[in-house]
Short mmCIF file of C-alpha atoms in Angstrom, two decimals:
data_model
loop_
_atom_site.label_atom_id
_atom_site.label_comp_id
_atom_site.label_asym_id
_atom_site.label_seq_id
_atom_site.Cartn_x
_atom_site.Cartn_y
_atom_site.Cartn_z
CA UNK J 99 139.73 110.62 26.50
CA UNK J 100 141.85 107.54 26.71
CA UNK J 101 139.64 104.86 26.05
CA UNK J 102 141.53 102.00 27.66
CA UNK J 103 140.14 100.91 31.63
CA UNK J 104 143.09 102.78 34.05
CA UNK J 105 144.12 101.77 37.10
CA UNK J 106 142.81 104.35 40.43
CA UNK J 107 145.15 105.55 43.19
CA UNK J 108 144.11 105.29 46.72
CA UNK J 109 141.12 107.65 47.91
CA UNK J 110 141.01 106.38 51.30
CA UNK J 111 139.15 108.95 53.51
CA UNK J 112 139.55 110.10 56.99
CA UNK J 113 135.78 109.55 59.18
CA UNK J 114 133.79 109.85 61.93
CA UNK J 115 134.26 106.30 63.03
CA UNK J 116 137.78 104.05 63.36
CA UNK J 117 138.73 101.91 60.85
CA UNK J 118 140.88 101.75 57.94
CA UNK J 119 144.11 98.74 58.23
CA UNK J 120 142.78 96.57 56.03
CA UNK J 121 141.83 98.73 53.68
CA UNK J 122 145.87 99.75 53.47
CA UNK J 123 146.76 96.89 53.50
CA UNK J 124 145.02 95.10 51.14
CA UNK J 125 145.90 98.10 48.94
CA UNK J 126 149.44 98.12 49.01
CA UNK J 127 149.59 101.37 51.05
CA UNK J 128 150.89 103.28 54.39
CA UNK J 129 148.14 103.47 56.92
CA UNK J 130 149.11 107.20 59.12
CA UNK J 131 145.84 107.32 60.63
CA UNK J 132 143.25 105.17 62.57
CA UNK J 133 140.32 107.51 61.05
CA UNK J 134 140.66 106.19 57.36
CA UNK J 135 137.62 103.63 57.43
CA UNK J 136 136.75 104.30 53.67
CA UNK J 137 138.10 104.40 50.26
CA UNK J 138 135.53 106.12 47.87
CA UNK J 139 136.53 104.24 44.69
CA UNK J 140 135.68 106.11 41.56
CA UNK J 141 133.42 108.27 43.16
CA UNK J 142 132.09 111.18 41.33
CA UNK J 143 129.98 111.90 44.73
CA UNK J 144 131.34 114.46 47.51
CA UNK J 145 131.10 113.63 51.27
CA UNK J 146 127.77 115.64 52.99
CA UNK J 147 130.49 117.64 55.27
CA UNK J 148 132.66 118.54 52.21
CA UNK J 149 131.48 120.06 48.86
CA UNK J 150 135.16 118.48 47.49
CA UNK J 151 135.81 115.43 49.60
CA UNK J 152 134.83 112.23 48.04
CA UNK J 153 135.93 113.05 44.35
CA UNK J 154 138.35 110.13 42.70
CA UNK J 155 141.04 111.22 40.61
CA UNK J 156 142.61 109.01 37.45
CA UNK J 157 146.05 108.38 37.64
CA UNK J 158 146.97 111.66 35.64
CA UNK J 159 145.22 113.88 38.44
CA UNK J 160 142.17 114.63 36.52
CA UNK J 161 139.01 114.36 38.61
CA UNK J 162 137.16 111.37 37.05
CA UNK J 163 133.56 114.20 37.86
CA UNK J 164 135.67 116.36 35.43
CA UNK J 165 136.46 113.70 33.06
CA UNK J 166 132.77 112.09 33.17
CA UNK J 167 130.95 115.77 32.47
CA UNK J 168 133.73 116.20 29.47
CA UNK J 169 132.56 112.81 27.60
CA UNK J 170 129.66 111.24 29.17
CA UNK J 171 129.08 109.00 26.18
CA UNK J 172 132.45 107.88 26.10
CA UNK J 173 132.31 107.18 29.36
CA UNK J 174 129.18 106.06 30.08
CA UNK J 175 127.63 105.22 26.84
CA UNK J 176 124.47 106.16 24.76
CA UNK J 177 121.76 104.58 26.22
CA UNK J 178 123.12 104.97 29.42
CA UNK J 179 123.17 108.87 29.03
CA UNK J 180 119.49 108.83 27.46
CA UNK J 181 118.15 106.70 30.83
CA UNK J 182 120.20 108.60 33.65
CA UNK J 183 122.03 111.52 32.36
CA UNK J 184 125.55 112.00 32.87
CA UNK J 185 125.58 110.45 35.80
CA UNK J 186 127.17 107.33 36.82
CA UNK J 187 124.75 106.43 39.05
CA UNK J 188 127.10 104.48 41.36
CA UNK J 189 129.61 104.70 44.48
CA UNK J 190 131.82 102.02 45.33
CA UNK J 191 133.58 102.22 48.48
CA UNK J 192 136.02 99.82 50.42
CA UNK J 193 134.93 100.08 54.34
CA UNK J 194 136.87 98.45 56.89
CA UNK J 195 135.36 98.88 60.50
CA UNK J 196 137.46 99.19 62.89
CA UNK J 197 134.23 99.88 65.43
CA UNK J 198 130.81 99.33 65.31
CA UNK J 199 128.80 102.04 62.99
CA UNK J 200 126.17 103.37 64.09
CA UNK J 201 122.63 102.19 64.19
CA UNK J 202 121.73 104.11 60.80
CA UNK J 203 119.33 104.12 58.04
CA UNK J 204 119.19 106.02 54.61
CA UNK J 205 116.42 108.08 53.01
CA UNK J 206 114.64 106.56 49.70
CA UNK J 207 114.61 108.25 46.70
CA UNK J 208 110.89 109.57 47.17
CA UNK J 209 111.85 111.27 50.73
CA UNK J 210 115.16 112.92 49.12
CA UNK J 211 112.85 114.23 46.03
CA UNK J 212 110.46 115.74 48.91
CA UNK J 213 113.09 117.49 51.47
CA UNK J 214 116.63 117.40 49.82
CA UNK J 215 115.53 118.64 46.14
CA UNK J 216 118.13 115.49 44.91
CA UNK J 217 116.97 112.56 42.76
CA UNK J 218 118.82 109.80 44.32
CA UNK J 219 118.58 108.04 47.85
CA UNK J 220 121.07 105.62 49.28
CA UNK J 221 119.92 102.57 48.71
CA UNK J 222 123.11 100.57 49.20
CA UNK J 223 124.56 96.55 48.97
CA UNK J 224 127.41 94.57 50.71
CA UNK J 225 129.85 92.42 49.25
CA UNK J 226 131.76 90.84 52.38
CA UNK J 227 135.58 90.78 52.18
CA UNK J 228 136.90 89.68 55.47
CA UNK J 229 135.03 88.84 59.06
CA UNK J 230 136.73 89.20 62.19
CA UNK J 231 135.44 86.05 64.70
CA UNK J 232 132.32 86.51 66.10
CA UNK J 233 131.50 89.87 64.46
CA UNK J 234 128.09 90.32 62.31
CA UNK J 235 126.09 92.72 60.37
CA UNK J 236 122.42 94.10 61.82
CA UNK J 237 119.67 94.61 59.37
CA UNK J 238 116.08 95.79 60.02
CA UNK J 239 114.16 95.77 63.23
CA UNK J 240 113.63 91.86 65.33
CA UNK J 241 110.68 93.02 65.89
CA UNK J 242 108.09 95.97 64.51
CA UNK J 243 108.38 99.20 66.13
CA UNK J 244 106.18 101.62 66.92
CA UNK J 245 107.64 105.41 65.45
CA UNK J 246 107.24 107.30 69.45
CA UNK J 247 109.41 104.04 70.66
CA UNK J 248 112.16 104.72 68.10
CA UNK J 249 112.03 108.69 68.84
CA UNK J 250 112.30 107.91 72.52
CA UNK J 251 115.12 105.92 72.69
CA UNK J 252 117.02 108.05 70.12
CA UNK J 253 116.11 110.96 72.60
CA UNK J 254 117.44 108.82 75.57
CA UNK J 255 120.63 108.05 73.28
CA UNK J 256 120.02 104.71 74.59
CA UNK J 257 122.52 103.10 71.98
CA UNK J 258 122.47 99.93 73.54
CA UNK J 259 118.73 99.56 73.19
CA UNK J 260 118.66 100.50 69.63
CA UNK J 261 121.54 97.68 68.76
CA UNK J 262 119.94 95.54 70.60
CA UNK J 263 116.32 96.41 68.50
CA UNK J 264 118.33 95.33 64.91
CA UNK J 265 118.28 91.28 64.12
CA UNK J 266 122.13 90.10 63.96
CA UNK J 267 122.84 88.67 60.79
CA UNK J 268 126.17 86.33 60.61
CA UNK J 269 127.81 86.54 57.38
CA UNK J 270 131.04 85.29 55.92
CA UNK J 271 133.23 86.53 53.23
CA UNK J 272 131.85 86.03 49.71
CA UNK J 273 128.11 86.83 50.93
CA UNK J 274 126.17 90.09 49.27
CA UNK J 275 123.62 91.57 51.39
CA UNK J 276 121.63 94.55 50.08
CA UNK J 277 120.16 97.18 52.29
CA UNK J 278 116.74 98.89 51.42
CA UNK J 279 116.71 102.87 51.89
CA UNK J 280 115.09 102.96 54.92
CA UNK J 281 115.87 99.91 56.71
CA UNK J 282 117.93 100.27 59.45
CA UNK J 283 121.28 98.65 60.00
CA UNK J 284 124.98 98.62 61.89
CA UNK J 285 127.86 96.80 61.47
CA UNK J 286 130.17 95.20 64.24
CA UNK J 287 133.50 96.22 64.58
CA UNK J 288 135.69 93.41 62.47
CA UNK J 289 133.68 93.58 59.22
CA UNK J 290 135.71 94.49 55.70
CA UNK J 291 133.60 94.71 52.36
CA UNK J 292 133.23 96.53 49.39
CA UNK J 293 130.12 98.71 49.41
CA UNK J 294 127.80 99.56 46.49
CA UNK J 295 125.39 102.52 46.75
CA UNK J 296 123.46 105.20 44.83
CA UNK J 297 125.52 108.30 44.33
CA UNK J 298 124.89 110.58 47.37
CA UNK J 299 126.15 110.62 51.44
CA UNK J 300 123.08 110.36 52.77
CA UNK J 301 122.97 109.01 56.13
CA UNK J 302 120.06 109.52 59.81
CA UNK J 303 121.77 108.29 62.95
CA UNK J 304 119.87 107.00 65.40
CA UNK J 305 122.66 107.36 67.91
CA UNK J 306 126.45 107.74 68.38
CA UNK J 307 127.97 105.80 70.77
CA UNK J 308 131.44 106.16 71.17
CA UNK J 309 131.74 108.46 67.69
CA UNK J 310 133.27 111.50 66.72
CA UNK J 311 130.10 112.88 65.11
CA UNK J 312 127.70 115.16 66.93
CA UNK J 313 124.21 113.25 66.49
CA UNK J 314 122.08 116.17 67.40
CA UNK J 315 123.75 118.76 64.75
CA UNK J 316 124.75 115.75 61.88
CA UNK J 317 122.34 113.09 62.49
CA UNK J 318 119.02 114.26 60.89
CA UNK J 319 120.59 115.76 57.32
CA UNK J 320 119.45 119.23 58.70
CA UNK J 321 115.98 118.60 58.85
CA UNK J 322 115.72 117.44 62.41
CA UNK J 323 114.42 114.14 63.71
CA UNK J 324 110.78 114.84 63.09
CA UNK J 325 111.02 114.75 59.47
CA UNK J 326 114.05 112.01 58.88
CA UNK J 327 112.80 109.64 61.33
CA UNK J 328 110.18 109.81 58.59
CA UNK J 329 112.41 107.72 56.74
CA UNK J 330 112.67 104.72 58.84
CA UNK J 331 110.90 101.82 58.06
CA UNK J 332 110.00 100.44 61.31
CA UNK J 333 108.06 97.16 60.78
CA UNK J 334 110.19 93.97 60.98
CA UNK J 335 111.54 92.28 57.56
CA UNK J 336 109.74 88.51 57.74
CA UNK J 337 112.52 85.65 57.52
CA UNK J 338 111.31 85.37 53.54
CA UNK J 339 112.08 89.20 53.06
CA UNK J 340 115.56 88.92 54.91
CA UNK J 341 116.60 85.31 53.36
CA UNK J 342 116.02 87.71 49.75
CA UNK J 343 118.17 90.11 50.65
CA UNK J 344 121.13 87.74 51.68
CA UNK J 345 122.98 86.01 48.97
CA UNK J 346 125.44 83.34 50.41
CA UNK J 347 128.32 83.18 48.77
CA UNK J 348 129.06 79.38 49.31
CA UNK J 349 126.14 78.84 47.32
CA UNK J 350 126.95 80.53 43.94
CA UNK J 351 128.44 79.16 40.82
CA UNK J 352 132.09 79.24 40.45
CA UNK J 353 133.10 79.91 36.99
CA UNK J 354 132.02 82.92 34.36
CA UNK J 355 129.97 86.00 35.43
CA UNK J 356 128.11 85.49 38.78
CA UNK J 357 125.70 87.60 39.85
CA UNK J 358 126.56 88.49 43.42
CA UNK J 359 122.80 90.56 44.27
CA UNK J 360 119.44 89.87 44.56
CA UNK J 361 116.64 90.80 42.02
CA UNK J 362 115.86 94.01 43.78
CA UNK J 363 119.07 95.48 43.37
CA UNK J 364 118.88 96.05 39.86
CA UNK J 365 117.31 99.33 39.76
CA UNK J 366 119.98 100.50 41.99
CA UNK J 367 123.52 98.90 40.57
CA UNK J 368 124.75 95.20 39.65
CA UNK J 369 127.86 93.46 41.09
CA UNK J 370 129.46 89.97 39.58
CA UNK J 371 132.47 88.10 40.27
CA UNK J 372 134.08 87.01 37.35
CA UNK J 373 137.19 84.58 37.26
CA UNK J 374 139.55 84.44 34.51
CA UNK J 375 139.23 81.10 32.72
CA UNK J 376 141.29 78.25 32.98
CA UNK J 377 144.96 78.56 30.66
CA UNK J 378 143.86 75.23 28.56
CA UNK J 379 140.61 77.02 28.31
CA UNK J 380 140.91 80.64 26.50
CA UNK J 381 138.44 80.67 24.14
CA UNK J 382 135.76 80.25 27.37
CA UNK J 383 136.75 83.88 28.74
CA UNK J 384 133.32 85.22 29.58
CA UNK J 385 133.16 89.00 28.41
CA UNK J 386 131.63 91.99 30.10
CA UNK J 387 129.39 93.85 28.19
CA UNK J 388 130.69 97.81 27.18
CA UNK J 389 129.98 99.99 29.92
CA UNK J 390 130.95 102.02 32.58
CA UNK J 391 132.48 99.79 35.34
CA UNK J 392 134.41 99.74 38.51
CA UNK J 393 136.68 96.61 38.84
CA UNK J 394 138.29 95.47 42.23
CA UNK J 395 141.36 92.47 42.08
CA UNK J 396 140.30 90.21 44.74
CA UNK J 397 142.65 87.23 44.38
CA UNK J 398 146.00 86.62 42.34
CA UNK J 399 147.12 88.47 38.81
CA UNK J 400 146.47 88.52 35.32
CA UNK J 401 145.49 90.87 32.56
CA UNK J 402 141.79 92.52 31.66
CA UNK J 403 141.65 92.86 27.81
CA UNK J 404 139.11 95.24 26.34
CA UNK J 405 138.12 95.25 22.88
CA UNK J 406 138.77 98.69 21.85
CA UNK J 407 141.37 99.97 24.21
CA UNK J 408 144.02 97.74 25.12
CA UNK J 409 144.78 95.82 27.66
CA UNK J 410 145.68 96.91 32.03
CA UNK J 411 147.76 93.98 34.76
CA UNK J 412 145.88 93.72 37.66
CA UNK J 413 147.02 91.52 41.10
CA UNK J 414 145.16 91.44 44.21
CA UNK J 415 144.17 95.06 45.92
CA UNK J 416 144.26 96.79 42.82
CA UNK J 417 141.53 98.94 42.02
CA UNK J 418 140.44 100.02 37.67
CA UNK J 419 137.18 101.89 36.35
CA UNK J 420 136.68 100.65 32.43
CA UNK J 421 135.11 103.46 30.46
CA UNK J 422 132.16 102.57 27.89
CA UNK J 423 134.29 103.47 24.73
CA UNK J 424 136.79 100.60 26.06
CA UNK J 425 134.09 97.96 24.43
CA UNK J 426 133.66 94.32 26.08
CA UNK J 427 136.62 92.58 27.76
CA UNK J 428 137.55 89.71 29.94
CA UNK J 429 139.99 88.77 32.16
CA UNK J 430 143.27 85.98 31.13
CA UNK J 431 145.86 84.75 33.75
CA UNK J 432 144.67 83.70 37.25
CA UNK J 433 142.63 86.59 38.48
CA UNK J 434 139.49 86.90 40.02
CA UNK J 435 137.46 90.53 40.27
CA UNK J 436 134.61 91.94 41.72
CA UNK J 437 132.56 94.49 39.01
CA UNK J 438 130.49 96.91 40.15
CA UNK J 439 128.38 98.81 37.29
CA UNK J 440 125.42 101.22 36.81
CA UNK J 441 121.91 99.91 36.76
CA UNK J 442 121.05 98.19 33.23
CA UNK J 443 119.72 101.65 30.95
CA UNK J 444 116.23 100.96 30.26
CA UNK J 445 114.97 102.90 27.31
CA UNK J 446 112.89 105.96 28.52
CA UNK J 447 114.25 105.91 31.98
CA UNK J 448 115.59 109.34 33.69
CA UNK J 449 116.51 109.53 36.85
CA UNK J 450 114.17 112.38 38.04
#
């Protein structure tokens, strides 16, 4: 394998819901559709309605799946392989709405054990981008709900009831929010980030208004609403729970390797911002540890330099996954990145 971090072309994906403009444009790319609301960034996961949609390639063509299952030490590294596997443990997705999703929640890992046979939920975290005026994000229940009032007003596809059920959440670009499996959430039309989730397309609509998805056929992951609504969490997060889960942006450090999610995240993945230091400063170039990561250019240019494989430009909208046999690097010029890696291997751990 090359061991140097490579840049990734566009994946942007057609969907059920609109979306998709900024995505192209902050990308550098040709928008032909209205129904291109996600870019699956060096996914190695398939979409539920495709076994082969999903899959990134590297900029030869090769199918980074193909390329991960060829070297998974290389890629991934050691300890790494001994806690997980060969599995990267990670999606990253762009996700530009261009309508409001769906009041949804995601199964936990226990629930997809029991009635999918798969070791991963969808846990998942937000890293906010861009916020159209007025729009929010929706996040667990304003107040606790009993399981028969859920089921009923799914059954009554009384969408307006269920958005009006969620507690609005304002955020503002630069805030991280991170989503329990199990809570349930939308987002308003107007809201760009980059999304971080466990490896799978697991999804339970509650409803569909206005959607291009059947909600009786595609909303229970086959198993029909009496087992996923199983999933749901339906108790209301306390103000202490919810103020965890948010991290404001505007109150984070501004130089070296911020931590962009809370504590509970790191089971599930880690994101960081990192800068590139100042030009009278070079020597104070925070590195990134060796491992498999997924790096989005959020703001101007410069170079990332990795210790054993070179060095890759990067400006604003480009996208680069840096294998584990790349070593540390850093970032020089006037760039600023979000990096999106694997939980931290702890030693023992599979993923089961």
């Amino acid at each position: 394998m090359s061991v140097g971090p490579q840049l990734l072309p566009l994946n942007q994906l057609e969907h059920f819901y609109r979306g998709g403009e900024r995505i192209a444009l902050f990308r550098g790319a040709t928008n032909t559709s209205p129904w291109r609301p996600e870019e699956w960034i060096a996914s190695t996961t398939t979409m539920a309605s495709d076994p082969e949609r999903g899959l990134s390639r590297l900029a030869d063509g090769t199918l980074l799946r193909d390329a991960v299952v060829a070297d998974p030490q290389g890629w991934l590294g050691p300890a790494h392989v001994d806690s997980f596997g060969p599995s990267t443990e990670l999606l990253v997705k762009l996700l530009d709405a261009g309508q409001r999703l769906p009041v949804h929640l995601h199964p936990d890992r226990a629930f997809a054990r029991r009635h999918l046979g798969i070791p991963h939920g969808k846990t998942e975290a937000w890293v906010v981008l861009d916020v159209a005026e007025g729009a929010q994000v929706r996040l667990g229940f304003a107040e606790s709900m009993r399981p028969p009032q859920v089921r009923a007003m799914v059954e009554a596809a009384d969408s307006d009831a269920l958005v009006r059920s969620l507690r609005p959440q304002p955020v503002q670009p630069g805030d991280a929010v991170l989503v329990p499996a199990g809570m349930p959430h939308s987002i308003d039309a107007g809201v760009f980030l980059l999304e971080l989730q466990e490896p799978t397309d697991l999804s339970i609509l509650l409803e569909a208004q206005d959607l291009a998805v059947d909600l009786w056929r595609d909303g229970h992951l086959g198993l029909g609403f009496d087992v996923a609504l199983t999933a749901l969490r339906p108790d209301a997060p306390g103000e202490s729970e919810l103020d965890a889960l948010v991290v404001r942006g505007d109150r984070l450090g501004a130089g070296g390797l911020v931590n962009l999610l809370p504590a509970d995240a790191e089971p599930y993945f880690q994101a960081h911002r990192l800068r590139a230091a100042q030009a009278d400063q070079p020597d104070s170039d925070p590195l990134v540890p060796a491992g498999f990561a997924v790096v989005l250019a959020v703001a101007g240019r410069g170079r990332l330099i990795s210790g054993r494989g070179g060095g890759l430009d990067l400006r604003r909208g480009d996208v680069a996954v840096v294998p584990f046999a790349a070593g540390d690097w850093r970032l020089v010029g006037e760039l600023e990145v979000l990096v999106c890696r694997p939980p931290v291997p702890r030693h023992g751990e599979v993923a089961t």
